[in-house]
Coordinates of C-alpha atoms in Angstrom, one line a residue:
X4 CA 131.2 85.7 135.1
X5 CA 127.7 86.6 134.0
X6 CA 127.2 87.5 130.7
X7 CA 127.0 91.1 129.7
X8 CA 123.5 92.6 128.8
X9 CA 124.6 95.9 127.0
X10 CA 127.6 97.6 124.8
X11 CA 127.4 101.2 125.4
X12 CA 129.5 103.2 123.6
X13 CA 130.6 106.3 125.6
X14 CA 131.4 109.6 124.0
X15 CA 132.7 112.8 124.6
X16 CA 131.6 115.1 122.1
X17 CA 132.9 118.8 122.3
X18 CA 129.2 120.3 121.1
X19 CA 126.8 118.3 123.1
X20 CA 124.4 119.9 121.7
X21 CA 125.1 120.0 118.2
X22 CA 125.5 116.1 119.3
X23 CA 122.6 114.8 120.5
X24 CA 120.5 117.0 117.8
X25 CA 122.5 115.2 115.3
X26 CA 122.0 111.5 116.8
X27 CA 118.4 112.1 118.6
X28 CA 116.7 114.5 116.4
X29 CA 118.0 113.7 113.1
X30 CA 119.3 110.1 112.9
X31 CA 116.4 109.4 115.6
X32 CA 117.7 107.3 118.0
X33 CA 115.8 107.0 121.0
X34 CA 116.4 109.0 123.9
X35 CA 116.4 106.6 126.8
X36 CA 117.9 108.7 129.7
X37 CA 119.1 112.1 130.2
X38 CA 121.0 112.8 133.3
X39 CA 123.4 115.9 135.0
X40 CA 126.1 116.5 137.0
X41 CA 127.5 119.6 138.2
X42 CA 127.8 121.7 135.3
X43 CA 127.5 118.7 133.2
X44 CA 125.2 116.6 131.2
X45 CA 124.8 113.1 129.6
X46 CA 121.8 111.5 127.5
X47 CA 121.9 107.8 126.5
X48 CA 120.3 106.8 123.1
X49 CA 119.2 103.6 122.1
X50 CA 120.7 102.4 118.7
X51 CA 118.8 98.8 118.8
X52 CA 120.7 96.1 119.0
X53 CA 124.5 96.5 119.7
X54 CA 127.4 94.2 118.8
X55 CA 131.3 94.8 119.2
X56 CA 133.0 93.7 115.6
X57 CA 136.3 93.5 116.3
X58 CA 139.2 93.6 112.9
X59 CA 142.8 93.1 112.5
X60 CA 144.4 96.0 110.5
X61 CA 144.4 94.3 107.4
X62 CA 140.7 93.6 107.8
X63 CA 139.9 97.6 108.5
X64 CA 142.5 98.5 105.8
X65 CA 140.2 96.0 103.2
X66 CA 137.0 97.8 104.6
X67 CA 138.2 101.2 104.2
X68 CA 139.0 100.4 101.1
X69 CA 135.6 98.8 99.7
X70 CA 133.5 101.4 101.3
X71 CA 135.9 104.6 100.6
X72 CA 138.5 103.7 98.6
X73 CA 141.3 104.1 100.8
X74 CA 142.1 103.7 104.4
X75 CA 140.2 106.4 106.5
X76 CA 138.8 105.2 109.9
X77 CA 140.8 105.5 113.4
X78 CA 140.3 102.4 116.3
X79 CA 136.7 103.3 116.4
X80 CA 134.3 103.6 113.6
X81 CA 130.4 103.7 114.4
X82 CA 127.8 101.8 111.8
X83 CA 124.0 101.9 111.9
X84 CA 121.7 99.5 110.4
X85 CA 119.4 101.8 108.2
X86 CA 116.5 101.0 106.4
X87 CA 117.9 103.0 103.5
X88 CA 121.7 104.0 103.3
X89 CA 121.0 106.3 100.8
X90 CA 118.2 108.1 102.0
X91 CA 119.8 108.3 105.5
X92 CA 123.3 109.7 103.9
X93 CA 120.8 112.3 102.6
X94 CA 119.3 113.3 105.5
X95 CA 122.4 113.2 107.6
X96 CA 124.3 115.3 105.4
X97 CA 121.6 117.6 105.3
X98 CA 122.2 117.7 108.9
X99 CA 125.8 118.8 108.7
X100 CA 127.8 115.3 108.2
X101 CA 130.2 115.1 105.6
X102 CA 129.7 112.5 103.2
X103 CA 133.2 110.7 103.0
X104 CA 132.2 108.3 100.5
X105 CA 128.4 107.2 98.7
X106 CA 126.5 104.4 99.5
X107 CA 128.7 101.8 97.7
X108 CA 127.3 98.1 97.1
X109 CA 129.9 95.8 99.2
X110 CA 130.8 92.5 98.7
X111 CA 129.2 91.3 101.5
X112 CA 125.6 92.6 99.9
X113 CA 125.0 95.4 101.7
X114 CA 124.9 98.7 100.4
X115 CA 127.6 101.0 103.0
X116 CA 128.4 105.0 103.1
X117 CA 130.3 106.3 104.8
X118 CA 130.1 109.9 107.3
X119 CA 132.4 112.5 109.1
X120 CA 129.7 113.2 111.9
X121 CA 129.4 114.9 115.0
X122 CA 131.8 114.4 117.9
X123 CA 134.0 113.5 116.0
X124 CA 132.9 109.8 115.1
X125 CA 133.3 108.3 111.6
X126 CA 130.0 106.6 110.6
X127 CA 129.1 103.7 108.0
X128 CA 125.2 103.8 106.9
X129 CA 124.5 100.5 105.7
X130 CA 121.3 98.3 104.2
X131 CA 121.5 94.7 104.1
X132 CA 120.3 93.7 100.7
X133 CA 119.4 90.2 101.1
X134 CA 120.3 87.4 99.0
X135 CA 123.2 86.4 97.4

């Protein structure tokens, strides 16, 4: 097998509009593509680097918990790499996403919030802090 050269994460959001203004215009993630279909449309964004981060339950449960204080998230949870968590939880909610939980310091040294957002995804903001 070769080995694969980009995640994409597909989704259906209701308000495509209201969508891609949200993730293009506001978090300002690159548009890459924008094709239609018959009555359709689709735009791909680029969020940087990707990587799949696969957790048990318990693991989920114990992130849910850190970041919001109880267990919140479905399967799928989106996070971003920001330069500043708090400044993009801002700007985001200013945007229409509901802030489910403020940029919290995690034990892993990264300052996380956590979003209700368009289409229906469940967002973590977060900023590596460096060091120990």
């Amino acid at each position: 097998m070769t080995g694969v050269r980009e995640l994409r994460l597909v989704v259906t959001a209701d308000d495509y509009d209201d969508a891609l203004r949200f993730y293009r215009d506001v978090l300002g993630l690159p548009e890459r593509a924008a094709f239609s279909s018959d009555g359709g449309r689709v735009t791909i964004l680029d969020a940087g680097r990707a990587t799949l981060e696969i957790a048990d339950p318990p693991h989920a449960e114990f992130i849910d918990r850190v970041e919001v204080g109880q267990r919140v998230a479905g399967r799928i949870r989106v996070a971003f790499e920001v330069d500043d968590s708090e400044r993009a939880t801002r700007t985001l909610e200013a945007a229409g996403a509901r802030v489910i939980a403020e940029p919290t310091r995690t034990p892993w040294n990264s300052l996380n919030a956590r979003l209700a957002a368009p289409a229906g995804l469940q967002l973590t903001l977060f900023t590596e802090l460096g060091g120990e």
